[in-house]
Amino acid sequence: QVQLVESGGGLVQAGGSLRLSCATSGRIVSTYRMGWFRRAPGKEREFVAALRWSGGRTYYADSVKGRFIISGDNAKNTVYLQMNSLKPEDTAVYYCAAGPGPIGTYSYDYWGQGTQVTVSS
């Protein structure tokens, strides 16, 4: 069983930065993707970024490309999402996810409980 626990959310002003963390436990296979998704109030959940543990390949949604950076620390079994130049439209609950599959696809097997990010204007 895989467990994912997000942390690092909070309230930040527009233009600011936050770093989210996703601590993983259980059997994370090196070929798994690790992904970040978000759900804003009244909207569908949307893909944000993904990372493959082996090789370090990354993939981003156009809306965050150039502002957000996904990275992983194998020694700590933790995935990060560095969010810079935050905008009010980035306000959402952010979820960490894990699972096998191509990095550009959005079906994941395991999900965290989410962490709230609020960006004030």
mmCIF file with all atom_site columns, N, CA, C and O in Angstrom, residues 19-24 28 32-36 50-58 60 69-82 96:
data_model
loop_
_atom_site.group_PDB
_atom_site.id
_atom_site.type_symbol
_atom_site.label_atom_id
_atom_site.label_alt_id
_atom_site.label_comp_id
_atom_site.label_asym_id
_atom_site.label_entity_id
_atom_site.label_seq_id
_atom_site.pdbx_PDB_ins_code
_atom_site.Cartn_x
_atom_site.Cartn_y
_atom_site.Cartn_z
_atom_site.occupancy
_atom_site.B_iso_or_equiv
_atom_site.pdbx_formal_charge
_atom_site.auth_seq_id
_atom_site.auth_comp_id
_atom_site.auth_asym_id
_atom_site.auth_atom_id
_atom_site.pdbx_PDB_model_num
ATOM 1   N N  . ARG A 1 19 ? 6.332  26.203 -1.402  1.00 0.00 ? 19 ARG A N  1
ATOM 2   C CA . ARG A 1 19 ? 6.832  24.895 -1.792  1.00 0.00 ? 19 ARG A CA 1
ATOM 3   C C  . ARG A 1 19 ? 5.988  23.826 -1.110  1.00 0.00 ? 19 ARG A C  1
ATOM 4   O O  . ARG A 1 19 ? 5.923  23.770 0.119   1.00 0.00 ? 19 ARG A O  1
ATOM 5   N N  . LEU A 1 20 ? 5.349  23.009 -1.913  1.00 0.00 ? 20 LEU A N  1
ATOM 6   C CA . LEU A 1 20 ? 4.581  21.887 -1.400  1.00 0.00 ? 20 LEU A CA 1
ATOM 7   C C  . LEU A 1 20 ? 5.463  20.651 -1.333  1.00 0.00 ? 20 LEU A C  1
ATOM 8   O O  . LEU A 1 20 ? 6.343  20.464 -2.167  1.00 0.00 ? 20 LEU A O  1
ATOM 9   N N  . SER A 1 21 ? 5.196  19.827 -0.340  1.00 0.00 ? 21 SER A N  1
ATOM 10  C CA . SER A 1 21 ? 5.911  18.562 -0.194  1.00 0.00 ? 21 SER A CA 1
ATOM 11  C C  . SER A 1 21 ? 4.912  17.417 -0.197  1.00 0.00 ? 21 SER A C  1
ATOM 12  O O  . SER A 1 21 ? 3.785  17.559 0.274   1.00 0.00 ? 21 SER A O  1
ATOM 13  N N  . CYS A 1 22 ? 5.353  16.291 -0.707  1.00 0.00 ? 22 CYS A N  1
ATOM 14  C CA . CYS A 1 22 ? 4.548  15.070 -0.697  1.00 0.00 ? 22 CYS A CA 1
ATOM 15  C C  . CYS A 1 22 ? 5.437  13.943 -0.181  1.00 0.00 ? 22 CYS A C  1
ATOM 16  O O  . CYS A 1 22 ? 6.327  13.474 -0.896  1.00 0.00 ? 22 CYS A O  1
ATOM 17  N N  . ALA A 1 23 ? 5.206  13.555 1.056   1.00 0.00 ? 23 ALA A N  1
ATOM 18  C CA . ALA A 1 23 ? 5.970  12.465 1.653   1.00 0.00 ? 23 ALA A CA 1
ATOM 19  C C  . ALA A 1 23 ? 5.319  11.140 1.277   1.00 0.00 ? 23 ALA A C  1
ATOM 20  O O  . ALA A 1 23 ? 4.110  10.971 1.447   1.00 0.00 ? 23 ALA A O  1
ATOM 21  N N  . THR A 1 24 ? 6.122  10.227 0.771   1.00 0.00 ? 24 THR A N  1
ATOM 22  C CA . THR A 1 24 ? 5.592  8.942  0.318   1.00 0.00 ? 24 THR A CA 1
ATOM 23  C C  . THR A 1 24 ? 6.044  7.822  1.241   1.00 0.00 ? 24 THR A C  1
ATOM 24  O O  . THR A 1 24 ? 7.145  7.868  1.804   1.00 0.00 ? 24 THR A O  1
ATOM 25  N N  . ILE A 1 28 ? 6.724  2.431  -3.460  1.00 0.00 ? 28 ILE A N  1
ATOM 26  C CA . ILE A 1 28 ? 6.769  3.294  -4.633  1.00 0.00 ? 28 ILE A CA 1
ATOM 27  C C  . ILE A 1 28 ? 7.799  2.706  -5.588  1.00 0.00 ? 28 ILE A C  1
ATOM 28  O O  . ILE A 1 28 ? 8.979  2.664  -5.277  1.00 0.00 ? 28 ILE A O  1
ATOM 29  N N  . TYR A 1 32 ? 7.393  4.499  -11.294 1.00 0.00 ? 32 TYR A N  1
ATOM 30  C CA . TYR A 1 32 ? 6.149  5.244  -11.098 1.00 0.00 ? 32 TYR A CA 1
ATOM 31  C C  . TYR A 1 32 ? 6.311  6.698  -11.511 1.00 0.00 ? 32 TYR A C  1
ATOM 32  O O  . TYR A 1 32 ? 7.392  7.286  -11.416 1.00 0.00 ? 32 TYR A O  1
ATOM 33  N N  . ARG A 1 33 ? 5.183  7.298  -11.931 1.00 0.00 ? 33 ARG A N  1
ATOM 34  C CA . ARG A 1 33 ? 5.080  8.743  -12.029 1.00 0.00 ? 33 ARG A CA 1
ATOM 35  C C  . ARG A 1 33 ? 4.630  9.274  -10.673 1.00 0.00 ? 33 ARG A C  1
ATOM 36  O O  . ARG A 1 33 ? 3.868  8.629  -9.961  1.00 0.00 ? 33 ARG A O  1
ATOM 37  N N  . MET A 1 34 ? 5.075  10.472 -10.374 1.00 0.00 ? 34 MET A N  1
ATOM 38  C CA . MET A 1 34 ? 4.536  11.236 -9.245  1.00 0.00 ? 34 MET A CA 1
ATOM 39  C C  . MET A 1 34 ? 3.909  12.478 -9.838  1.00 0.00 ? 34 MET A C  1
ATOM 40  O O  . MET A 1 34 ? 4.541  13.168 -10.648 1.00 0.00 ? 34 MET A O  1
ATOM 41  N N  . GLY A 1 35 ? 2.686  12.762 -9.462  1.00 0.00 ? 35 GLY A N  1
ATOM 42  C CA . GLY A 1 35 ? 2.000  13.904 -10.056 1.00 0.00 ? 35 GLY A CA 1
ATOM 43  C C  . GLY A 1 35 ? 1.434  14.852 -9.022  1.00 0.00 ? 35 GLY A C  1
ATOM 44  O O  . GLY A 1 35 ? 1.217  14.480 -7.865  1.00 0.00 ? 35 GLY A O  1
ATOM 45  N N  . TRP A 1 36 ? 1.234  16.079 -9.440  1.00 0.00 ? 36 TRP A N  1
ATOM 46  C CA . TRP A 1 36 ? 0.505  17.077 -8.660  1.00 0.00 ? 36 TRP A CA 1
ATOM 47  C C  . TRP A 1 36 ? -0.717 17.500 -9.474  1.00 0.00 ? 36 TRP A C  1
ATOM 48  O O  . TRP A 1 36 ? -0.604 17.768 -10.677 1.00 0.00 ? 36 TRP A O  1
ATOM 49  N N  . ALA A 1 50 ? 4.112  16.520 -13.387 1.00 0.00 ? 50 ALA A N  1
ATOM 50  C CA . ALA A 1 50 ? 4.445  15.126 -13.116 1.00 0.00 ? 50 ALA A CA 1
ATOM 51  C C  . ALA A 1 50 ? 5.937  14.903 -13.220 1.00 0.00 ? 50 ALA A C  1
ATOM 52  O O  . ALA A 1 50 ? 6.650  15.630 -13.925 1.00 0.00 ? 50 ALA A O  1
ATOM 53  N N  . LEU A 1 51 ? 6.393  13.884 -12.508 1.00 0.00 ? 51 LEU A N  1
ATOM 54  C CA . LEU A 1 51 ? 7.809  13.528 -12.466 1.00 0.00 ? 51 LEU A CA 1
ATOM 55  C C  . LEU A 1 51 ? 7.907  12.006 -12.472 1.00 0.00 ? 51 LEU A C  1
ATOM 56  O O  . LEU A 1 51 ? 7.146  11.336 -11.775 1.00 0.00 ? 51 LEU A O  1
ATOM 57  N N  . ARG A 1 52 ? 8.846  11.480 -13.254 1.00 0.00 ? 52 ARG A N  1
ATOM 58  C CA . ARG A 1 52 ? 9.113  10.038 -13.164 1.00 0.00 ? 52 ARG A CA 1
ATOM 59  C C  . ARG A 1 52 ? 10.360 9.864  -12.317 1.00 0.00 ? 52 ARG A C  1
ATOM 60  O O  . ARG A 1 52 ? 11.390 10.492 -12.571 1.00 0.00 ? 52 ARG A O  1
ATOM 61  N N  . TRP A 1 53 ? 10.249 9.005  -11.283 1.00 0.00 ? 53 TRP A N  1
ATOM 62  C CA . TRP A 1 53 ? 11.374 8.809  -10.381 1.00 0.00 ? 53 TRP A CA 1
ATOM 63  C C  . TRP A 1 53 ? 12.636 8.409  -11.134 1.00 0.00 ? 53 TRP A C  1
ATOM 64  O O  . TRP A 1 53 ? 13.707 8.985  -10.924 1.00 0.00 ? 53 TRP A O  1
ATOM 65  N N  . SER A 1 54 ? 12.516 7.401  -12.007 1.00 0.00 ? 54 SER A N  1
ATOM 66  C CA . SER A 1 54 ? 13.700 6.940  -12.731 1.00 0.00 ? 54 SER A CA 1
ATOM 67  C C  . SER A 1 54 ? 13.913 7.829  -13.940 1.00 0.00 ? 54 SER A C  1
ATOM 68  O O  . SER A 1 54 ? 13.046 7.964  -14.787 1.00 0.00 ? 54 SER A O  1
ATOM 69  N N  . GLY A 1 55 ? 15.020 8.500  -13.986 1.00 0.00 ? 55 GLY A N  1
ATOM 70  C CA . GLY A 1 55 ? 15.338 9.364  -15.116 1.00 0.00 ? 55 GLY A CA 1
ATOM 71  C C  . GLY A 1 55 ? 15.022 10.820 -14.880 1.00 0.00 ? 55 GLY A C  1
ATOM 72  O O  . GLY A 1 55 ? 15.612 11.699 -15.491 1.00 0.00 ? 55 GLY A O  1
ATOM 73  N N  . GLY A 1 56 ? 14.060 11.084 -13.971 1.00 0.00 ? 56 GLY A N  1
ATOM 74  C CA . GLY A 1 56 ? 13.759 12.464 -13.619 1.00 0.00 ? 56 GLY A CA 1
ATOM 75  C C  . GLY A 1 56 ? 12.993 13.260 -14.650 1.00 0.00 ? 56 GLY A C  1
ATOM 76  O O  . GLY A 1 56 ? 12.911 14.488 -14.564 1.00 0.00 ? 56 GLY A O  1
ATOM 77  N N  . ARG A 1 57 ? 12.377 12.589 -15.614 1.00 0.00 ? 57 ARG A N  1
ATOM 78  C CA . ARG A 1 57 ? 11.635 13.336 -16.630 1.00 0.00 ? 57 ARG A CA 1
ATOM 79  C C  . ARG A 1 57 ? 10.461 14.060 -15.996 1.00 0.00 ? 57 ARG A C  1
ATOM 80  O O  . ARG A 1 57 ? 9.804  13.530 -15.116 1.00 0.00 ? 57 ARG A O  1
ATOM 81  N N  . THR A 1 58 ? 10.212 15.279 -16.454 1.00 0.00 ? 58 THR A N  1
ATOM 82  C CA . THR A 1 58 ? 9.116  16.079 -15.922 1.00 0.00 ? 58 THR A CA 1
ATOM 83  C C  . THR A 1 58 ? 8.153  16.493 -17.031 1.00 0.00 ? 58 THR A C  1
ATOM 84  O O  . THR A 1 58 ? 8.501  16.480 -18.211 1.00 0.00 ? 58 THR A O  1
ATOM 85  N N  . TYR A 1 60 ? 4.632  19.353 -17.503 1.00 0.00 ? 60 TYR A N  1
ATOM 86  C CA . TYR A 1 60 ? 3.876  20.423 -16.865 1.00 0.00 ? 60 TYR A CA 1
ATOM 87  C C  . TYR A 1 60 ? 2.642  20.808 -17.674 1.00 0.00 ? 60 TYR A C  1
ATOM 88  O O  . TYR A 1 60 ? 2.641  20.742 -18.907 1.00 0.00 ? 60 TYR A O  1
ATOM 89  N N  . ILE A 1 69 ? 7.959  24.168 -10.446 1.00 0.00 ? 69 ILE A N  1
ATOM 90  C CA . ILE A 1 69 ? 8.995  23.167 -10.671 1.00 0.00 ? 69 ILE A CA 1
ATOM 91  C C  . ILE A 1 69 ? 8.714  21.952 -9.798  1.00 0.00 ? 69 ILE A C  1
ATOM 92  O O  . ILE A 1 69 ? 8.580  22.087 -8.575  1.00 0.00 ? 69 ILE A O  1
ATOM 93  N N  . ILE A 1 70 ? 8.628  20.784 -10.421 1.00 0.00 ? 70 ILE A N  1
ATOM 94  C CA . ILE A 1 70 ? 8.454  19.541 -9.674  1.00 0.00 ? 70 ILE A CA 1
ATOM 95  C C  . ILE A 1 70 ? 9.813  18.871 -9.549  1.00 0.00 ? 70 ILE A C  1
ATOM 96  O O  . ILE A 1 70 ? 10.607 18.860 -10.504 1.00 0.00 ? 70 ILE A O  1
ATOM 97  N N  . SER A 1 71 ? 10.087 18.332 -8.367  1.00 0.00 ? 71 SER A N  1
ATOM 98  C CA . SER A 1 71 ? 11.358 17.649 -8.147  1.00 0.00 ? 71 SER A CA 1
ATOM 99  C C  . SER A 1 71 ? 11.157 16.556 -7.110  1.00 0.00 ? 71 SER A C  1
ATOM 100 O O  . SER A 1 71 ? 10.136 16.521 -6.423  1.00 0.00 ? 71 SER A O  1
ATOM 101 N N  . GLY A 1 72 ? 12.136 15.676 -7.013  1.00 0.00 ? 72 GLY A N  1
ATOM 102 C CA . GLY A 1 72 ? 12.025 14.578 -6.069  1.00 0.00 ? 72 GLY A CA 1
ATOM 103 C C  . GLY A 1 72 ? 13.327 14.334 -5.345  1.00 0.00 ? 72 GLY A C  1
ATOM 104 O O  . GLY A 1 72 ? 14.408 14.598 -5.896  1.00 0.00 ? 72 GLY A O  1
ATOM 105 N N  . ASP A 1 73 ? 13.235 13.885 -4.124  1.00 0.00 ? 73 ASP A N  1
ATOM 106 C CA . ASP A 1 73 ? 14.395 13.506 -3.319  1.00 0.00 ? 73 ASP A CA 1
ATOM 107 C C  . ASP A 1 73 ? 14.220 12.037 -2.973  1.00 0.00 ? 73 ASP A C  1
ATOM 108 O O  . ASP A 1 73 ? 13.431 11.685 -2.094  1.00 0.00 ? 73 ASP A O  1
ATOM 109 N N  . ASN A 1 74 ? 14.981 11.184 -3.661  1.00 0.00 ? 74 ASN A N  1
ATOM 110 C CA . ASN A 1 74 ? 14.844 9.741  -3.446  1.00 0.00 ? 74 ASN A CA 1
ATOM 111 C C  . ASN A 1 74 ? 15.212 9.339  -2.025  1.00 0.00 ? 74 ASN A C  1
ATOM 112 O O  . ASN A 1 74 ? 14.584 8.456  -1.434  1.00 0.00 ? 74 ASN A O  1
ATOM 113 N N  . ALA A 1 75 ? 16.206 9.979  -1.467  1.00 0.00 ? 75 ALA A N  1
ATOM 114 C CA . ALA A 1 75 ? 16.652 9.623  -0.122  1.00 0.00 ? 75 ALA A CA 1
ATOM 115 C C  . ALA A 1 75 ? 15.566 9.898  0.919   1.00 0.00 ? 75 ALA A C  1
ATOM 116 O O  . ALA A 1 75 ? 15.448 9.190  1.918   1.00 0.00 ? 75 ALA A O  1
ATOM 117 N N  . LYS A 1 76 ? 14.763 10.930 0.659   1.00 0.00 ? 76 LYS A N  1
ATOM 118 C CA . LYS A 1 76 ? 13.705 11.291 1.606   1.00 0.00 ? 76 LYS A CA 1
ATOM 119 C C  . LYS A 1 76 ? 12.337 10.780 1.165   1.00 0.00 ? 76 LYS A C  1
ATOM 120 O O  . LYS A 1 76 ? 11.344 11.025 1.850   1.00 0.00 ? 76 LYS A O  1
ATOM 121 N N  . ASN A 1 77 ? 12.287 10.120 0.012   1.00 0.00 ? 77 ASN A N  1
ATOM 122 C CA . ASN A 1 77 ? 11.001 9.629  -0.524  1.00 0.00 ? 77 ASN A CA 1
ATOM 123 C C  . ASN A 1 77 ? 9.963  10.747 -0.571  1.00 0.00 ? 77 ASN A C  1
ATOM 124 O O  . ASN A 1 77 ? 8.810  10.575 -0.171  1.00 0.00 ? 77 ASN A O  1
ATOM 125 N N  . THR A 1 78 ? 10.403 11.891 -1.034  1.00 0.00 ? 78 THR A N  1
ATOM 126 C CA . THR A 1 78 ? 9.554  13.078 -1.025  1.00 0.00 ? 78 THR A CA 1
ATOM 127 C C  . THR A 1 78 ? 9.594  13.754 -2.383  1.00 0.00 ? 78 THR A C  1
ATOM 128 O O  . THR A 1 78 ? 10.658 13.851 -3.006  1.00 0.00 ? 78 THR A O  1
ATOM 129 N N  . VAL A 1 79 ? 8.436  14.209 -2.815  1.00 0.00 ? 79 VAL A N  1
ATOM 130 C CA . VAL A 1 79 ? 8.309  14.976 -4.048  1.00 0.00 ? 79 VAL A CA 1
ATOM 131 C C  . VAL A 1 79 ? 7.904  16.392 -3.678  1.00 0.00 ? 79 VAL A C  1
ATOM 132 O O  . VAL A 1 79 ? 7.110  16.596 -2.751  1.00 0.00 ? 79 VAL A O  1
ATOM 133 N N  . TYR A 1 80 ? 8.450  17.349 -4.406  1.00 0.00 ? 80 TYR A N  1
ATOM 134 C CA . TYR A 1 80 ? 8.195  18.751 -4.116  1.00 0.00 ? 80 TYR A CA 1
ATOM 135 C C  . TYR A 1 80 ? 7.541  19.435 -5.314  1.00 0.00 ? 80 TYR A C  1
ATOM 136 O O  . TYR A 1 80 ? 7.740  19.037 -6.463  1.00 0.00 ? 80 TYR A O  1
ATOM 137 N N  . LEU A 1 81 ? 6.797  20.474 -5.011  1.00 0.00 ? 81 LEU A N  1
ATOM 138 C CA . LEU A 1 81 ? 6.288  21.360 -6.053  1.00 0.00 ? 81 LEU A CA 1
ATOM 139 C C  . LEU A 1 81 ? 6.622  22.781 -5.634  1.00 0.00 ? 81 LEU A C  1
ATOM 140 O O  . LEU A 1 81 ? 6.009  23.320 -4.712  1.00 0.00 ? 81 LEU A O  1
ATOM 141 N N  . GLN A 1 82 ? 7.636  23.347 -6.263  1.00 0.00 ? 82 GLN A N  1
ATOM 142 C CA . GLN A 1 82 ? 8.008  24.729 -6.011  1.00 0.00 ? 82 GLN A CA 1
ATOM 143 C C  . GLN A 1 82 ? 7.131  25.615 -6.881  1.00 0.00 ? 82 GLN A C  1
ATOM 144 O O  . GLN A 1 82 ? 7.152  25.501 -8.108  1.00 0.00 ? 82 GLN A O  1
ATOM 145 N N  . CYS A 1 96 ? -1.266 15.343 -4.286  1.00 0.00 ? 96 CYS A N  1
ATOM 146 C CA . CYS A 1 96 ? -0.159 14.533 -4.775  1.00 0.00 ? 96 CYS A CA 1
ATOM 147 C C  . CYS A 1 96 ? -0.722 13.183 -5.206  1.00 0.00 ? 96 CYS A C  1
ATOM 148 O O  . CYS A 1 96 ? -1.668 12.666 -4.587  1.00 0.00 ? 96 CYS A O  1
#
